[in-house]
Short mmCIF file of C-alpha atoms and ligand atoms in Angstrom, two decimals:
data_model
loop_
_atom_site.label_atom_id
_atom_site.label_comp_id
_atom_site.label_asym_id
_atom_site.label_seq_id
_atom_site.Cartn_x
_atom_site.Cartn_y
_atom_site.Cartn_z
CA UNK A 1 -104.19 54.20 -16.92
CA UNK A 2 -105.75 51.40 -18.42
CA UNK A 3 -109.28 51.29 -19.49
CA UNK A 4 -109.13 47.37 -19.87
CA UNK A 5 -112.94 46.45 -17.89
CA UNK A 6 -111.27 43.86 -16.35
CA UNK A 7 -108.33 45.40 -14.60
CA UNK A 8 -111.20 47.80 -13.79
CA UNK A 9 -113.20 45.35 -12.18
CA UNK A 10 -110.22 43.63 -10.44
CA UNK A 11 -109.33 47.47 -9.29
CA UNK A 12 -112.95 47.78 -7.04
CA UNK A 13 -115.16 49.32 -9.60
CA UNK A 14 -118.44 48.50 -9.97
CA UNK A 15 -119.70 49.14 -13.57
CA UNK A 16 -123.14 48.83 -15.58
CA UNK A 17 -122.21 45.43 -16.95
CA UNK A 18 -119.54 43.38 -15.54
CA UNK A 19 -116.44 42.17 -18.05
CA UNK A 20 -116.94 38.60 -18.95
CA UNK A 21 -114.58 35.98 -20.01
CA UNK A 22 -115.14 32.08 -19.49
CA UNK A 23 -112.98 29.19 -17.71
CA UNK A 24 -111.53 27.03 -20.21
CA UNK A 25 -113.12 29.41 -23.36
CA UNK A 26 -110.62 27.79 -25.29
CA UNK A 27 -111.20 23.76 -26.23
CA UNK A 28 -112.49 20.46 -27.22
CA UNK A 29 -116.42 22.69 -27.78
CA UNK A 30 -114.88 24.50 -30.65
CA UNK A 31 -114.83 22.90 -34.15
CA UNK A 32 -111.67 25.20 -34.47
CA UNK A 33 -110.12 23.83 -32.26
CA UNK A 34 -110.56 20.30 -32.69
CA UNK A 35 -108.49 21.14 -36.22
CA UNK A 36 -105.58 22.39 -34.57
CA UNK A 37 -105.63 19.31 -32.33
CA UNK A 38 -106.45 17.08 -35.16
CA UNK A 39 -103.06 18.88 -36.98
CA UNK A 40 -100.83 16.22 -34.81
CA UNK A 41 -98.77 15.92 -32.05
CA UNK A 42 -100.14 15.95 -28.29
CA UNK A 43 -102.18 18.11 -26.05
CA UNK A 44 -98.37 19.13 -24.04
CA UNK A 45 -96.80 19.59 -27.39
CA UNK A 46 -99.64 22.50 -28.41
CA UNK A 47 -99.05 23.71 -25.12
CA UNK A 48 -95.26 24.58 -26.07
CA UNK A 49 -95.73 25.63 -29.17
CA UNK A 50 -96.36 29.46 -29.34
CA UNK A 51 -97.38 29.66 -32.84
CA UNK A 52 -100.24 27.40 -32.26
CA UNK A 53 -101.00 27.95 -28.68
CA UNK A 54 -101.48 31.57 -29.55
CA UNK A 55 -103.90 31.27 -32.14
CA UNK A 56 -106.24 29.03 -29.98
CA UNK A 57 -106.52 31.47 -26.79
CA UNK A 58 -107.63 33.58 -29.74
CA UNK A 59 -110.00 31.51 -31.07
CA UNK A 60 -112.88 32.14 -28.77
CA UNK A 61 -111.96 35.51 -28.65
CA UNK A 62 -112.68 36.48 -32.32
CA UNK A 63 -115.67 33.79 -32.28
CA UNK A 64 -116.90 35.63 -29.11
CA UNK A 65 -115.66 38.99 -28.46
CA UNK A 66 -114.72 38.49 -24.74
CA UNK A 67 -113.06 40.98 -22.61
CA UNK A 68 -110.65 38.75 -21.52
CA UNK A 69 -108.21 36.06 -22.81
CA UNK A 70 -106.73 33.70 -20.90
CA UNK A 71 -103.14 32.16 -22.04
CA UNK A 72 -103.41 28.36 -23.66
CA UNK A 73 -101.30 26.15 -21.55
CA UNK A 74 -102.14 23.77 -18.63
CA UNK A 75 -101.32 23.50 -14.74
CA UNK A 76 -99.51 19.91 -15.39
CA UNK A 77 -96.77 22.01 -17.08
CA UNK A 78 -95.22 22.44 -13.90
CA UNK A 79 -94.41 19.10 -13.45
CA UNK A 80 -93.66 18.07 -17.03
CA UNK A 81 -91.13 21.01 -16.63
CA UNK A 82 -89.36 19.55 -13.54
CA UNK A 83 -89.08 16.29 -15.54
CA UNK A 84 -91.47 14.07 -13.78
CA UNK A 85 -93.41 13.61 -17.85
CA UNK A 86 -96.90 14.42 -18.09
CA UNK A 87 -99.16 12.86 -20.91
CA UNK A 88 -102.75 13.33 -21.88
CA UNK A 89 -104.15 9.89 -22.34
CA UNK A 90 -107.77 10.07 -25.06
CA UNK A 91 -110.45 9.54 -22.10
CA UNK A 92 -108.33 8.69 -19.04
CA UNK A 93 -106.83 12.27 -18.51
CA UNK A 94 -103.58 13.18 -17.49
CA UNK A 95 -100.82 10.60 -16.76
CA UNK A 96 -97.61 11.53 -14.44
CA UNK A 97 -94.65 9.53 -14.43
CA UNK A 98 -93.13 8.29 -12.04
CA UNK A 99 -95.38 8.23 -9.27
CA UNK A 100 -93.93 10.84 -6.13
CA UNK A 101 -94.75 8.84 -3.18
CA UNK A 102 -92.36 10.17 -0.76
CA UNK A 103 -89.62 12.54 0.48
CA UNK A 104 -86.86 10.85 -1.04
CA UNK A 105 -88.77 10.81 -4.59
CA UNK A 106 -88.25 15.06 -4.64
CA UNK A 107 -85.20 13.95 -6.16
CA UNK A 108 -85.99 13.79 -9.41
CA UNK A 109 -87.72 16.78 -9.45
CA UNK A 110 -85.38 19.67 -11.70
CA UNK A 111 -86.10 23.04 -10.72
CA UNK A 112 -83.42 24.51 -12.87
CA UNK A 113 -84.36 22.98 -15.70
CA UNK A 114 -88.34 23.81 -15.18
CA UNK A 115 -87.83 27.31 -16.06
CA UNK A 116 -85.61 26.79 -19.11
CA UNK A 117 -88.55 24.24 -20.24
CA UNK A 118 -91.50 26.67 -19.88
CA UNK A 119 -89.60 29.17 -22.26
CA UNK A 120 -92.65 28.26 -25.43
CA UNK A 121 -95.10 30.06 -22.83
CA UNK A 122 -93.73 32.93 -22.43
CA UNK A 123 -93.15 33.07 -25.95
CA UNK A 124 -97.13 32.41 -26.38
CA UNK A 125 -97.67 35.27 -24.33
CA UNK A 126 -95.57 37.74 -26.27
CA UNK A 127 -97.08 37.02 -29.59
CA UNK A 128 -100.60 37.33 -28.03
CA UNK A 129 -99.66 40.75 -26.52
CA UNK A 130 -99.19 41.85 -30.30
CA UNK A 131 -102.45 39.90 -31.54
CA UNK A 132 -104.75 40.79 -29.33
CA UNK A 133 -107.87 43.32 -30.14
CA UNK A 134 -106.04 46.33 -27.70
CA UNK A 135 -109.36 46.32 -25.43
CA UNK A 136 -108.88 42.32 -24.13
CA UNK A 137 -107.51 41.87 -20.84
CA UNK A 138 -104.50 39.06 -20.92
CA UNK A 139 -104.86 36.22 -18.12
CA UNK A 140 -102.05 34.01 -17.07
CA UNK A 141 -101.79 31.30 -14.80
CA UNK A 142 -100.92 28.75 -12.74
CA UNK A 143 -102.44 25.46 -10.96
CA UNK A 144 -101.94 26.32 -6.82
CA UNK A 145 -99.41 24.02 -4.94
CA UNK A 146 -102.34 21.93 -3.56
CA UNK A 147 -103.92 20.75 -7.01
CA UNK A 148 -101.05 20.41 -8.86
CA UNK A 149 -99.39 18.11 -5.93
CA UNK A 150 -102.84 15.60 -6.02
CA UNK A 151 -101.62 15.13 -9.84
CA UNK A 152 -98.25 14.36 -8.92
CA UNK A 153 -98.43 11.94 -5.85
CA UNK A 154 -101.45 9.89 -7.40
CA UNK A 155 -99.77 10.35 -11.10
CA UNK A 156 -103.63 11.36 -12.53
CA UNK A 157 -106.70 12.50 -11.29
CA UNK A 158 -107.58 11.17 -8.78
CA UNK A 159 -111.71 11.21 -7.44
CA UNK A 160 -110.53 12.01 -3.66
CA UNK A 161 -107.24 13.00 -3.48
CA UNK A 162 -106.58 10.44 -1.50
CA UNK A 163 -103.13 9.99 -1.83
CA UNK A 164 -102.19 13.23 -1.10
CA UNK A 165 -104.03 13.84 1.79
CA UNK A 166 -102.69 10.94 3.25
CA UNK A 167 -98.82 11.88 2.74
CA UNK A 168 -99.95 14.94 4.15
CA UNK A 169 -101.34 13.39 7.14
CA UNK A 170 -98.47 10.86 7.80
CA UNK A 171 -95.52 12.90 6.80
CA UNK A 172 -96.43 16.52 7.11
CA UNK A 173 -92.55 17.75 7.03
CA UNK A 174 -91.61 15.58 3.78
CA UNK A 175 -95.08 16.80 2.25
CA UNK A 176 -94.56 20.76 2.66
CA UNK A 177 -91.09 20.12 1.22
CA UNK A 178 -93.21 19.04 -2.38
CA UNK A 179 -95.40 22.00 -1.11
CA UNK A 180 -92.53 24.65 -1.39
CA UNK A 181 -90.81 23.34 -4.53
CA UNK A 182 -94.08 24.35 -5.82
CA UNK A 183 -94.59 27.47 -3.85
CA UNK A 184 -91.24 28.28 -5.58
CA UNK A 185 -91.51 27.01 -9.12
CA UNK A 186 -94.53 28.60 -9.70
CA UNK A 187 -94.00 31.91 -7.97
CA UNK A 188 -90.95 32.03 -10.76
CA UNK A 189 -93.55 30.91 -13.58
CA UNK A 190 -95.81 33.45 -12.67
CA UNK A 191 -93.65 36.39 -12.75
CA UNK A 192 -92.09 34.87 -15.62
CA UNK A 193 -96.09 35.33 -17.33
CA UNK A 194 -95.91 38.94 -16.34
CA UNK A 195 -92.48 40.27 -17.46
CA UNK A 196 -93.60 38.54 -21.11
CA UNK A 197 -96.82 40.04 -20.89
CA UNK A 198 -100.04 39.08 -19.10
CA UNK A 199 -101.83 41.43 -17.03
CA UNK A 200 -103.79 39.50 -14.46
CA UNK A 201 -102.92 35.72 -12.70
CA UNK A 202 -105.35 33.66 -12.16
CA UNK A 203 -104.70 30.31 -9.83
CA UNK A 204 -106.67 27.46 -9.94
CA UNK A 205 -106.82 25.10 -6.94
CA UNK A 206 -109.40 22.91 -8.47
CA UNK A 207 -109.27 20.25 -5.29
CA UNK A 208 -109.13 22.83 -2.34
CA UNK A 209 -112.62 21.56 -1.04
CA UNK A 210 -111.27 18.20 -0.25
CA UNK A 211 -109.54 19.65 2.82
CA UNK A 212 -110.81 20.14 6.30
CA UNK A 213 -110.27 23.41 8.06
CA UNK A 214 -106.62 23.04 9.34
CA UNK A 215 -105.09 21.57 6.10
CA UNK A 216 -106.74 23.90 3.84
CA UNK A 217 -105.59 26.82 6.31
CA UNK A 218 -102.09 24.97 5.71
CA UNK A 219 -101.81 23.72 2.02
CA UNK A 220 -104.11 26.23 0.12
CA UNK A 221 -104.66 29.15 2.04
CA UNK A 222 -100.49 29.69 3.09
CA UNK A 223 -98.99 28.39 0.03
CA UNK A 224 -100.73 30.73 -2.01
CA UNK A 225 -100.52 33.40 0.15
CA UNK A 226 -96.42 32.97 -0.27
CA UNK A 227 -96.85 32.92 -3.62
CA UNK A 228 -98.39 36.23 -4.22
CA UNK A 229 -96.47 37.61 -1.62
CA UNK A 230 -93.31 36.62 -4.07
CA UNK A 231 -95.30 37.85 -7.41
CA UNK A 232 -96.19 41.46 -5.28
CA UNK A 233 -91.93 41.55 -4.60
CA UNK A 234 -91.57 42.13 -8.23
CA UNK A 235 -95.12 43.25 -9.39
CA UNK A 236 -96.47 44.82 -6.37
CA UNK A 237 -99.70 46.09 -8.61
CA UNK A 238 -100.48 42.74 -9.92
CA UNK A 239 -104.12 41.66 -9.56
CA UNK A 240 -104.78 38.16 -8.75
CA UNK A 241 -107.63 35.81 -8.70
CA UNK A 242 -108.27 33.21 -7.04
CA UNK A 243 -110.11 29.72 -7.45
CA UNK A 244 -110.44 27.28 -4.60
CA UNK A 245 -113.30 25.27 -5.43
CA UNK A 246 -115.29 23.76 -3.04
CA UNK A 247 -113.85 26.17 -0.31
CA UNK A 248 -117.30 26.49 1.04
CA UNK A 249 -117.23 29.44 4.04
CA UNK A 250 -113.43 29.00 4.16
CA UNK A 251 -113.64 31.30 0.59
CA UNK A 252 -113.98 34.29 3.21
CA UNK A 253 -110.72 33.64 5.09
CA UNK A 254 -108.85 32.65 2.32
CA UNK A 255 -110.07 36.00 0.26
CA UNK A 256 -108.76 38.16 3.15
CA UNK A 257 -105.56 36.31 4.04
CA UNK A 258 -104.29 35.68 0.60
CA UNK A 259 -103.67 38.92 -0.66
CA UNK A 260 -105.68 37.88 -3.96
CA UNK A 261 -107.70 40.86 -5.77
CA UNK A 262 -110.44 38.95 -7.38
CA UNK A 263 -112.27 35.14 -6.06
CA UNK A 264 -113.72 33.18 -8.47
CA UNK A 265 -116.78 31.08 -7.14
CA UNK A 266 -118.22 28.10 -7.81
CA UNK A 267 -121.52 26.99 -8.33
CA UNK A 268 -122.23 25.64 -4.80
CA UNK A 269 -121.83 28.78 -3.12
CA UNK A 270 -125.11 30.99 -2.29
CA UNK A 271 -124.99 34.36 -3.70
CA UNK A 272 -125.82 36.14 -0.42
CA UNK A 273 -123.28 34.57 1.21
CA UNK A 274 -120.85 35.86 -1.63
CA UNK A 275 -122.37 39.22 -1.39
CA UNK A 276 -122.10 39.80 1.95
CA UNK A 277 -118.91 38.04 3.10
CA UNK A 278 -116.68 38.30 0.10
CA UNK A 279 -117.64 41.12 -1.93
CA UNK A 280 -117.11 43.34 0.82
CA UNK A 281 -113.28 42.47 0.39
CA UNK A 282 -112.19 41.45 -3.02
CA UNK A 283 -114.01 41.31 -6.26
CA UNK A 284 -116.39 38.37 -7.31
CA UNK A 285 -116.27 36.00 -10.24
CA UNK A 286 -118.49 33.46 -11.26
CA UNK A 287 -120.20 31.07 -10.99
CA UNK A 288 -123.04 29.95 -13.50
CA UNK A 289 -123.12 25.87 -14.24
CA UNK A 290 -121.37 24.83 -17.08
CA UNK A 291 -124.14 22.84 -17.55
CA UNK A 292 -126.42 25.66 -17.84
CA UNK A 293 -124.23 26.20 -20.82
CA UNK A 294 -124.81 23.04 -22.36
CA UNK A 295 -128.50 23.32 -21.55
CA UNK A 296 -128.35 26.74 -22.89
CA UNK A 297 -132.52 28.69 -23.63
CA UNK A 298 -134.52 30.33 -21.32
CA UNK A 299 -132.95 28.41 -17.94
CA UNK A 300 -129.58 29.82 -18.91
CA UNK A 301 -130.37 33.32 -19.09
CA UNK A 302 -132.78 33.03 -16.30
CA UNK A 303 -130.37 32.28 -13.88
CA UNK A 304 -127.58 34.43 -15.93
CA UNK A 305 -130.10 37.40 -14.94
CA UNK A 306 -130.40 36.26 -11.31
CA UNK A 307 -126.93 36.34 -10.68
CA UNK A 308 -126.10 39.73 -12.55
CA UNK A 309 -128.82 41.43 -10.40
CA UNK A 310 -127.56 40.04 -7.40
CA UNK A 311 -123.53 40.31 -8.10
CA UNK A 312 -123.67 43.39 -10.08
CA UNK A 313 -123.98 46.17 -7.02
CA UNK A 314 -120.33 45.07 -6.39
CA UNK A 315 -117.13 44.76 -8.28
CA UNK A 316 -118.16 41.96 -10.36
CA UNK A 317 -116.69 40.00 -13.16
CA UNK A 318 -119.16 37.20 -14.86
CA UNK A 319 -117.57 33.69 -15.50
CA UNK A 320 -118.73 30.23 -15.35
CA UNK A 321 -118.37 28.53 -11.96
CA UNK A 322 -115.72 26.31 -13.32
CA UNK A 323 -114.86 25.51 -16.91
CA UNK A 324 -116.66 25.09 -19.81
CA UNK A 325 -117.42 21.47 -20.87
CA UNK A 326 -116.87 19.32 -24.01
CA UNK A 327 -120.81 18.94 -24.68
CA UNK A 328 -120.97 22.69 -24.69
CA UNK A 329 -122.69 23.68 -28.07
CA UNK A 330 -120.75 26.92 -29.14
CA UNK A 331 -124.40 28.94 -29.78
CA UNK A 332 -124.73 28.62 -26.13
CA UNK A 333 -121.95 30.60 -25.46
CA UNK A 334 -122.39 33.23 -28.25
CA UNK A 335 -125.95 33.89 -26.79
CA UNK A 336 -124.69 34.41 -23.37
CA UNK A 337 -121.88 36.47 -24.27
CA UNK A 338 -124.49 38.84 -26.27
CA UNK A 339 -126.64 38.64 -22.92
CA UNK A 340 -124.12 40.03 -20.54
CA UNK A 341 -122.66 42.76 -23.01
CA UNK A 342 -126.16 43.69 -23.60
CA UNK A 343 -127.22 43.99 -19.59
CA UNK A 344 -127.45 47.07 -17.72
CA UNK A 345 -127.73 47.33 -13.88
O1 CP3 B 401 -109.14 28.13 -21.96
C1 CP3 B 401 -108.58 28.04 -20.83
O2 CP3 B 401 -109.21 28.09 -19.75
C2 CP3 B 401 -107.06 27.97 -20.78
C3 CP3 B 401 -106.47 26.70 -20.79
C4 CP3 B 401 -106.59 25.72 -19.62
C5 CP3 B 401 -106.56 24.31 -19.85
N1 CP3 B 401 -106.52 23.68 -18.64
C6 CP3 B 401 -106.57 23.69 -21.18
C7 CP3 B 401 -106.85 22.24 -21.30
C8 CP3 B 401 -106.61 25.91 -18.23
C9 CP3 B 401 -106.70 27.20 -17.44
C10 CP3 B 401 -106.56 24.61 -17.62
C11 CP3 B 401 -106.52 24.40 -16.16
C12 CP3 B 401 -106.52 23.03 -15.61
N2 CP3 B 401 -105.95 21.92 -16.14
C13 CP3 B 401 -107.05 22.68 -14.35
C14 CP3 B 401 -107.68 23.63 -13.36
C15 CP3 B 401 -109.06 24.01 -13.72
C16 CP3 B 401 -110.03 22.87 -13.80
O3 CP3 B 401 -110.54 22.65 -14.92
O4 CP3 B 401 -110.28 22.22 -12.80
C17 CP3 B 401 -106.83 21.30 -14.16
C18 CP3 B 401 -107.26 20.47 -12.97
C19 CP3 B 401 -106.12 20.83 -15.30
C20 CP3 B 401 -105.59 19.47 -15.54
C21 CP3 B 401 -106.15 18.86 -16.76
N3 CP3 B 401 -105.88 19.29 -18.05
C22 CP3 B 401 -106.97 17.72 -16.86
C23 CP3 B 401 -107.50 16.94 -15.67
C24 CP3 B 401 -107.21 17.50 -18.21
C25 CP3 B 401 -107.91 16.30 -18.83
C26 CP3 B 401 -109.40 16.40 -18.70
C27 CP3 B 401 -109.95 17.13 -19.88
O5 CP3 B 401 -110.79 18.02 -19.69
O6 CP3 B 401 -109.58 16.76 -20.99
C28 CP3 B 401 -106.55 18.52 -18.95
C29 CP3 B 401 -106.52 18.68 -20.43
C30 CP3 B 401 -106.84 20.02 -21.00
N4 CP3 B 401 -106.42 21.22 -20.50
C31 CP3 B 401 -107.56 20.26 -22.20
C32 CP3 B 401 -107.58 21.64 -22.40
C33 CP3 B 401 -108.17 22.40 -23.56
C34 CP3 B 401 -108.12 19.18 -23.12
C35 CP3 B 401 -107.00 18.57 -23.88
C36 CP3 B 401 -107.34 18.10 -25.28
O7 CP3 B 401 -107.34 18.93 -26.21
O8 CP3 B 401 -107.57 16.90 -25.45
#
């Protein structure tokens, strides 16, 4: 029996003051950091190397005290893995190479070799296991099929996913075959996370609001479904959370028909809507503006408050409604950290 508040949250319980851990904790806000970056090599290369990778998903942990950790990596791993190369380019974001256009460019994707390549993570995950304070919750994870597929086709962000959705429109059969190398790859990843270690998942599908109904239904909601269905074969007690942003009122289908434990939403969604319609099924994450962090006084902890008193009858875990951002000044965080630990329903 674990007395971890997270996995108690995640498990239906509603307690006096929700567990609280933040989206992207770890990052270009802290001063600490910025020195390990500053140390050399790239973003990818700190991602596969355990020594270092561990000791920033413990940064904000010490600096903060949150009740939950989640592992340093990123969701373009994936792809680096199966050898299409990912770099991080200073103020143009993530560049994949080459480009996959089409059916016939699945060739060069390795998934043999993806699994060999993402043995540094699991690695990260063992050492953290042994560093972490014995009352923090670890969090693995993944990027869902869906996001990590708009990075691959348009080889970087892209505003509109355009690309994608228009392979996925003109060549549905040649798209779900991307669609289940990821289903696959990650399912392995995943499951790889847990035998090293972590206790929860978490999977981000940062561009699932850029889909109508029948596509989301198709390349969100039933790839990720498949995917904890294979994580549940091996780990049939394995809570997982899920994140597709800008879902809108598809969040309640997608919380009943994925099999996920926990939803995390964003800021866009109304609270009632969240009470009533999701909270009755899963447990609720979220979803205060990042830039209510940045902003940080009175309007912070005013709508903090708002959404504790609303959330808080439920199962309930407080998190940002998507990650924290560079501006963030790190004072901002420590005060809202104090704030939630500090709250009683
Ligand atoms: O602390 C944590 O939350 C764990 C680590 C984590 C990172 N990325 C580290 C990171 C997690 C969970 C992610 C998820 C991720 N990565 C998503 C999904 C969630 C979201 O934010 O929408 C996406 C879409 C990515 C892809 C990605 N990674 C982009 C587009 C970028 C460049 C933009 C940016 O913010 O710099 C990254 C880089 C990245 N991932 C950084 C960090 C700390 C910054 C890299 C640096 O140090 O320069």
């Amino acid at each position: 029996m674990s007395q971890k508040l997270l996995l108690r949250a995640l498990s239906g319980e509603v307690l006096p003051r929700p567990p609280v851990w933040l989206m992207r904790q770890a990052g270009r806000y802290l001063p600490e950091y910025r020195a390990v970056r500053a140390g050399g090599g790239s973003f990818l290369d700190l991602c596969y190397s355990p020594e270092l990778a561990a000791e920033v998903t413990l940064q904000p942990i010490r600096r903060f005290g949150f009740d939950a950790s989640i592992l340093f990596s990123d969701i373009l791993v994936i792809p680096d893995a199966m050898g299409q190369g990912v770099r991080f380019e200073e103020n143009v974001g993530p560049i994949l190479s080459p480009r996959i256009e089409k059916y016939s460019d699945l060739a060069i994707l390795n998934t043999e070799k993806a699994v060999k390549r993402l043995a540094p993570v699991y690695e990260t995950v063992r050492l953290l296991r042994k560093q972490l304070p014995s009352d923090v919750c670890l969090i693995g994870f993944a990027g869902a099929p869906w996001t990590v597929a708009t990075y691959m086709i348009a080889g970087a962000g892209s505003r509109d996913q355009m690309a994608a959705r228009l392979w996925a429109y003109r060549d549905p059969e040649g798209f779900a075959a991307l669609i289940n190398i990821l289903v696959r790859v990650t399912a392995e990843y995943l499951i790889g996370q847990v035998r090293a270690g972590v206790e929860v998942l978490q999977i981000f599908d940062t561009w699932a609001g850029s889909l109508p109904e029948p596509e989301f239904r198709r390349w969100c909601i039933a790839p990720t479904k498949e995917i904890i269905r294979l994580v549940h074969q091996e780990f049939p007690d394995m809570p997982v959370i899920g994140f597709p942003k800008g879902a809108g009122p598809l969040y309640q289908d997608y919380s009943i028909e994925t099999g996920v434990a926990g939803i995390s939403v964003d800021p866009s969604m109304a609270l009632k809507f969240v009470r009533d319609h999701l909270q009755s099924s899963v447990t609720v994450q979220g979803n205060l503006d990042p830039l209510l962090l940045v902003a940080g006084g009175a309007a912070m902890l005013r709508e903090a408050e708002r959404i504790l008193s609303l959330m808080n009858n439920g199962p309930f875990i407080f998190n940002l409604g998507h990650g924290i951002v560079p501006e963030t000044p790190p004072e901002n965080v420590g005060e809202l950290v104090k704030f939630i630990k500090q709250w009683q329903s």
